[in-house]
Amino acid sequence: MLKIRSRGFTLIELLVVIAIIGILSAVVLASLNTARSKGNDAAIKSNLDTIRTQSGIYYDTNNGYSTGATTVAAALTGTTAACTAATNSIFNDANITNAITAAGTAAGGASNVICAIDAATAPAKPTVWAVSAKLTAAPNTWWCVDSTGKSAQNAVGTIAAAACP
């Protein structure tokens, strides 16, 4: 009599396949985190570019970066909410405020955005501004845009004289 043998996978074969799937999924997840960080950095740069574009529109509409000569206070801040503390300035424009908030969200929190506007020219209207946000892909890296048209990556999260370093 012939014995019919059941064909199937052994326990060792199943464990090897599970181990291979685990290794492949770990590699994919690591790549996904890198892609997510790079996507956040692209969003930050895009939002800061939006700020520059909207500030040009604001400047043309209001003949300067503020609507009042004496109400503009210096705003060198570490939160997106404090950026709007410079009353009657570009940082109170709805489009610019939304872009600052979005950049802060992509940067991992409101404390990762710094804004500055020149109030040293009072009582005249300010002539310069800058915004910097922390990037997520590389540690201690910031992206800065300012009123001179400069876009720069730097290792310091500071703005000097309302301009990118």
PDB file of C-alpha atoms in Angstrom:
ATOM      1  CA  MET A   1       0.000   0.000   0.000  1.00  0.00           C
ATOM      2  CA  LEU A   2       1.204   3.420  -0.852  1.00  0.00           C
ATOM      3  CA  LYS A   3       1.331   5.986   1.906  1.00  0.00           C
ATOM      4  CA  ILE A   4       0.014   9.430   0.874  1.00  0.00           C
ATOM      5  CA  ARG A   5       2.136  12.120   2.394  1.00  0.00           C
ATOM      6  CA  SER A   6       0.688  15.553   3.061  1.00  0.00           C
ATOM      7  CA  ARG A   7       2.638  18.344   1.374  1.00  0.00           C
ATOM      8  CA  GLY A   8       2.942  21.577   3.316  1.00  0.00           C
ATOM      9  CA  PHE A   9       5.380  24.005   4.811  1.00  0.00           C
ATOM     10  CA  THR A  10       7.541  23.079   7.712  1.00  0.00           C
ATOM     11  CA  LEU A  11       7.824  25.249  10.775  1.00  0.00           C
ATOM     12  CA  ILE A  12      11.359  26.292   9.811  1.00  0.00           C
ATOM     13  CA  GLU A  13      10.220  27.435   6.358  1.00  0.00           C
ATOM     14  CA  LEU A  14       7.420  29.515   7.861  1.00  0.00           C
ATOM     15  CA  LEU A  15       9.786  31.152  10.368  1.00  0.00           C
ATOM     16  CA  VAL A  16      12.256  32.044   7.612  1.00  0.00           C
ATOM     17  CA  VAL A  17       9.507  33.683   5.533  1.00  0.00           C
ATOM     18  CA  ILE A  18       8.239  35.646   8.551  1.00  0.00           C
ATOM     19  CA  ALA A  19      11.785  36.826   9.322  1.00  0.00           C
ATOM     20  CA  ILE A  20      12.301  38.003   5.725  1.00  0.00           C
ATOM     21  CA  ILE A  21       8.982  39.892   5.765  1.00  0.00           C
ATOM     22  CA  GLY A  22       9.968  41.520   9.066  1.00  0.00           C
ATOM     23  CA  ILE A  23      13.311  42.689   7.712  1.00  0.00           C
ATOM     24  CA  LEU A  24      11.738  44.088   4.537  1.00  0.00           C
ATOM     25  CA  SER A  25       9.050  45.946   6.492  1.00  0.00           C
ATOM     26  CA  ALA A  26      11.684  47.497   8.775  1.00  0.00           C
ATOM     27  CA  VAL A  27      13.578  48.805   5.736  1.00  0.00           C
ATOM     28  CA  VAL A  28      10.388  50.226   4.207  1.00  0.00           C
ATOM     29  CA  LEU A  29       9.352  51.952   7.453  1.00  0.00           C
ATOM     30  CA  ALA A  30      12.787  53.554   7.819  1.00  0.00           C
ATOM     31  CA  SER A  31      12.536  54.904   4.265  1.00  0.00           C
ATOM     32  CA  LEU A  32       9.021  56.150   4.947  1.00  0.00           C
ATOM     33  CA  ASN A  33      10.186  58.207   7.947  1.00  0.00           C
ATOM     34  CA  THR A  34      12.909  59.835   5.831  1.00  0.00           C
ATOM     35  CA  ALA A  35      10.378  60.647   3.124  1.00  0.00           C
ATOM     36  CA  ARG A  36       8.010  62.120   5.716  1.00  0.00           C
ATOM     37  CA  SER A  37      10.752  64.410   7.060  1.00  0.00           C
ATOM     38  CA  LYS A  38      11.676  65.567   3.578  1.00  0.00           C
ATOM     39  CA  GLY A  39       8.004  66.213   2.843  1.00  0.00           C
ATOM     40  CA  ASN A  40       7.717  68.349   5.987  1.00  0.00           C
ATOM     41  CA  ASP A  41      10.795  70.321   4.920  1.00  0.00           C
ATOM     42  CA  ALA A  42       9.262  70.916   1.481  1.00  0.00           C
ATOM     43  CA  ALA A  43       6.066  72.149   3.164  1.00  0.00           C
ATOM     44  CA  ILE A  44       8.061  74.517   5.400  1.00  0.00           C
ATOM     45  CA  LYS A  45       9.963  75.976   2.447  1.00  0.00           C
ATOM     46  CA  SER A  46       6.753  76.347   0.450  1.00  0.00           C
ATOM     47  CA  ASN A  47       4.981  78.140   3.298  1.00  0.00           C
ATOM     48  CA  LEU A  48       7.905  80.508   3.802  1.00  0.00           C
ATOM     49  CA  ASP A  49       7.933  81.218   0.060  1.00  0.00           C
ATOM     50  CA  THR A  50       4.217  81.997   0.340  1.00  0.00           C
ATOM     51  CA  ILE A  51       5.049  84.507   3.077  1.00  0.00           C
ATOM     52  CA  ARG A  52       7.510  86.254   0.761  1.00  0.00           C
ATOM     53  CA  THR A  53       4.970  86.400  -2.072  1.00  0.00           C
ATOM     54  CA  GLN A  54       2.165  87.638   0.178  1.00  0.00           C
ATOM     55  CA  SER A  55       4.445  90.235   1.771  1.00  0.00           C
ATOM     56  CA  GLY A  56       5.047  91.702  -1.689  1.00  0.00           C
ATOM     57  CA  ILE A  57       1.307  91.977  -2.219  1.00  0.00           C
ATOM     58  CA  TYR A  58       0.923  93.489   1.269  1.00  0.00           C
ATOM     59  CA  TYR A  59       3.704  95.990   0.547  1.00  0.00           C
ATOM     60  CA  ASP A  60       2.062  97.117  -2.712  1.00  0.00           C
ATOM     61  CA  THR A  61      -1.359  97.413  -1.086  1.00  0.00           C
ATOM     62  CA  ASN A  62      -0.234  99.257   2.064  1.00  0.00           C
ATOM     63  CA  ASN A  63       2.823 101.145   0.770  1.00  0.00           C
ATOM     64  CA  GLY A  64       5.036  99.320   3.257  1.00  0.00           C
ATOM     65  CA  TYR A  65       5.263  96.362   5.603  1.00  0.00           C
ATOM     66  CA  SER A  66       2.857  97.958   8.085  1.00  0.00           C
ATOM     67  CA  THR A  67      -0.304 100.004   8.028  1.00  0.00           C
ATOM     68  CA  GLY A  68       0.701 102.245  10.923  1.00  0.00           C
ATOM     69  CA  ALA A  69       3.913 104.090  11.680  1.00  0.00           C
ATOM     70  CA  THR A  70       3.954 103.940  15.477  1.00  0.00           C
ATOM     71  CA  THR A  71       2.207 100.668  16.300  1.00  0.00           C
ATOM     72  CA  VAL A  72       4.823  98.321  14.906  1.00  0.00           C
ATOM     73  CA  ALA A  73       6.835  96.636  17.631  1.00  0.00           C
ATOM     74  CA  ALA A  74       9.869  94.471  17.115  1.00  0.00           C
ATOM     75  CA  ALA A  75       8.919  90.816  16.984  1.00  0.00           C
ATOM     76  CA  LEU A  76      11.847  88.479  17.367  1.00  0.00           C
ATOM     77  CA  THR A  77       9.899  85.559  18.687  1.00  0.00           C
ATOM     78  CA  GLY A  78       9.961  81.836  19.160  1.00  0.00           C
ATOM     79  CA  THR A  79       6.295  81.024  18.574  1.00  0.00           C
ATOM     80  CA  THR A  80       3.908  81.400  15.669  1.00  0.00           C
ATOM     81  CA  ALA A  81       1.368  83.166  17.897  1.00  0.00           C
ATOM     82  CA  ALA A  82       3.917  85.773  18.959  1.00  0.00           C
ATOM     83  CA  CYS A  83       4.688  86.592  15.312  1.00  0.00           C
ATOM     84  CA  THR A  84       1.344  88.364  15.150  1.00  0.00           C
ATOM     85  CA  ALA A  85       2.292  90.548  18.131  1.00  0.00           C
ATOM     86  CA  ALA A  86       3.737  93.113  15.718  1.00  0.00           C
ATOM     87  CA  THR A  87       0.409  94.910  15.288  1.00  0.00           C
ATOM     88  CA  ASN A  88      -0.524  96.511  11.976  1.00  0.00           C
ATOM     89  CA  SER A  89       2.265  94.632  10.218  1.00  0.00           C
ATOM     90  CA  ILE A  90       2.550  91.977   7.542  1.00  0.00           C
ATOM     91  CA  PHE A  91       2.337  89.373  10.314  1.00  0.00           C
ATOM     92  CA  ASN A  92      -1.313  90.329  10.860  1.00  0.00           C
ATOM     93  CA  ASP A  93      -2.288  89.606   7.243  1.00  0.00           C
ATOM     94  CA  ALA A  94      -4.537  86.518   7.136  1.00  0.00           C
ATOM     95  CA  ASN A  95      -2.611  84.792   4.317  1.00  0.00           C
ATOM     96  CA  ILE A  96       0.742  85.382   5.992  1.00  0.00           C
ATOM     97  CA  THR A  97      -0.593  84.281   9.389  1.00  0.00           C
ATOM     98  CA  ASN A  98      -1.937  81.065   7.839  1.00  0.00           C
ATOM     99  CA  ALA A  99       1.416  80.383   6.165  1.00  0.00           C
ATOM    100  CA  ILE A 100       3.293  80.987   9.444  1.00  0.00           C
ATOM    101  CA  THR A 101       0.929  78.635  11.284  1.00  0.00           C
ATOM    102  CA  ALA A 102       1.291  75.958   8.586  1.00  0.00           C
ATOM    103  CA  ALA A 103       5.090  76.273   8.670  1.00  0.00           C
ATOM    104  CA  GLY A 104       5.010  75.877  12.452  1.00  0.00           C
ATOM    105  CA  THR A 105       2.850  72.771  12.176  1.00  0.00           C
ATOM    106  CA  ALA A 106       5.170  71.209   9.572  1.00  0.00           C
ATOM    107  CA  ALA A 107       8.204  72.160  11.679  1.00  0.00           C
ATOM    108  CA  GLY A 108       6.875  70.189  14.619  1.00  0.00           C
ATOM    109  CA  GLY A 109       5.378  72.965  16.704  1.00  0.00           C
ATOM    110  CA  ALA A 110       4.778  76.667  17.057  1.00  0.00           C
ATOM    111  CA  SER A 111       8.043  77.114  18.949  1.00  0.00           C
ATOM    112  CA  ASN A 112      10.026  76.271  15.803  1.00  0.00           C
ATOM    113  CA  VAL A 113       9.266  79.532  13.957  1.00  0.00           C
ATOM    114  CA  ILE A 114      10.995  82.875  14.459  1.00  0.00           C
ATOM    115  CA  CYS A 115       9.737  86.180  13.045  1.00  0.00           C
ATOM    116  CA  ALA A 116      11.328  89.607  12.955  1.00  0.00           C
ATOM    117  CA  ILE A 117      10.310  93.011  11.650  1.00  0.00           C
ATOM    118  CA  ASP A 118      12.407  96.140  11.841  1.00  0.00           C
ATOM    119  CA  ALA A 119      10.897  98.582  14.326  1.00  0.00           C
ATOM    120  CA  ALA A 120      14.103 100.562  14.739  1.00  0.00           C
ATOM    121  CA  THR A 121      12.993 102.893  11.975  1.00  0.00           C
ATOM    122  CA  ALA A 122      10.046 104.246  14.039  1.00  0.00           C
ATOM    123  CA  PRO A 123       8.161 106.456  13.507  1.00  0.00           C
ATOM    124  CA  ALA A 124       8.673 105.489   9.847  1.00  0.00           C
ATOM    125  CA  LYS A 125       7.283 102.235   8.531  1.00  0.00           C
ATOM    126  CA  PRO A 126       9.555  99.200   8.801  1.00  0.00           C
ATOM    127  CA  THR A 127      11.501  98.344   5.690  1.00  0.00           C
ATOM    128  CA  VAL A 128      12.675  94.801   6.430  1.00  0.00           C
ATOM    129  CA  TRP A 129      11.295  91.555   7.861  1.00  0.00           C
ATOM    130  CA  ALA A 130      12.410  87.924   8.135  1.00  0.00           C
ATOM    131  CA  VAL A 131      10.901  84.552   9.048  1.00  0.00           C
ATOM    132  CA  SER A 132      12.846  81.407   9.934  1.00  0.00           C
ATOM    133  CA  ALA A 133      11.535  77.888  10.605  1.00  0.00           C
ATOM    134  CA  LYS A 134      13.280  74.746  11.835  1.00  0.00           C
ATOM    135  CA  LEU A 135      13.613  71.943   9.280  1.00  0.00           C
ATOM    136  CA  THR A 136      12.893  68.362  10.324  1.00  0.00           C
ATOM    137  CA  ALA A 137      15.139  66.199   8.108  1.00  0.00           C
ATOM    138  CA  ALA A 138      18.444  67.490   9.485  1.00  0.00           C
ATOM    139  CA  PRO A 139      18.912  68.396  13.146  1.00  0.00           C
ATOM    140  CA  ASN A 140      19.656  72.027  14.051  1.00  0.00           C
ATOM    141  CA  THR A 141      18.893  73.246  10.542  1.00  0.00           C
ATOM    142  CA  TRP A 142      16.668  76.237   9.830  1.00  0.00           C
ATOM    143  CA  TRP A 143      15.250  77.755   6.623  1.00  0.00           C
ATOM    144  CA  CYS A 144      15.030  81.537   6.484  1.00  0.00           C
ATOM    145  CA  VAL A 145      13.384  83.996   4.082  1.00  0.00           C
ATOM    146  CA  ASP A 146      13.504  87.774   4.292  1.00  0.00           C
ATOM    147  CA  SER A 147      12.333  90.943   2.578  1.00  0.00           C
ATOM    148  CA  THR A 148      15.506  91.190   0.475  1.00  0.00           C
ATOM    149  CA  GLY A 149      14.517  88.020  -1.395  1.00  0.00           C
ATOM    150  CA  LYS A 150      17.056  85.831   0.349  1.00  0.00           C
ATOM    151  CA  SER A 151      16.232  82.201   1.056  1.00  0.00           C
ATOM    152  CA  ALA A 152      18.905  80.408   3.012  1.00  0.00           C
ATOM    153  CA  GLN A 153      19.504  77.349   5.111  1.00  0.00           C
ATOM    154  CA  ASN A 154      21.484  77.959   8.262  1.00  0.00           C
ATOM    155  CA  ALA A 155      22.474  76.137  11.403  1.00  0.00           C
ATOM    156  CA  VAL A 156      21.371  78.870  13.772  1.00  0.00           C
ATOM    157  CA  GLY A 157      17.749  79.633  14.584  1.00  0.00           C
ATOM    158  CA  THR A 158      18.291  83.377  14.869  1.00  0.00           C
ATOM    159  CA  ILE A 159      17.526  86.423  12.806  1.00  0.00           C
ATOM    160  CA  ALA A 160      19.781  89.476  13.032  1.00  0.00           C
ATOM    161  CA  ALA A 161      18.476  92.925  12.109  1.00  0.00           C
ATOM    162  CA  ALA A 162      15.335  91.401  10.539  1.00  0.00           C
ATOM    163  CA  ALA A 163      17.410  89.587   7.896  1.00  0.00           C
ATOM    164  CA  CYS A 164      18.526  86.034   7.298  1.00  0.00           C
ATOM    165  CA  PRO A 165      22.062  85.312   8.470  1.00  0.00           C
TER     166      PRO A 165
END
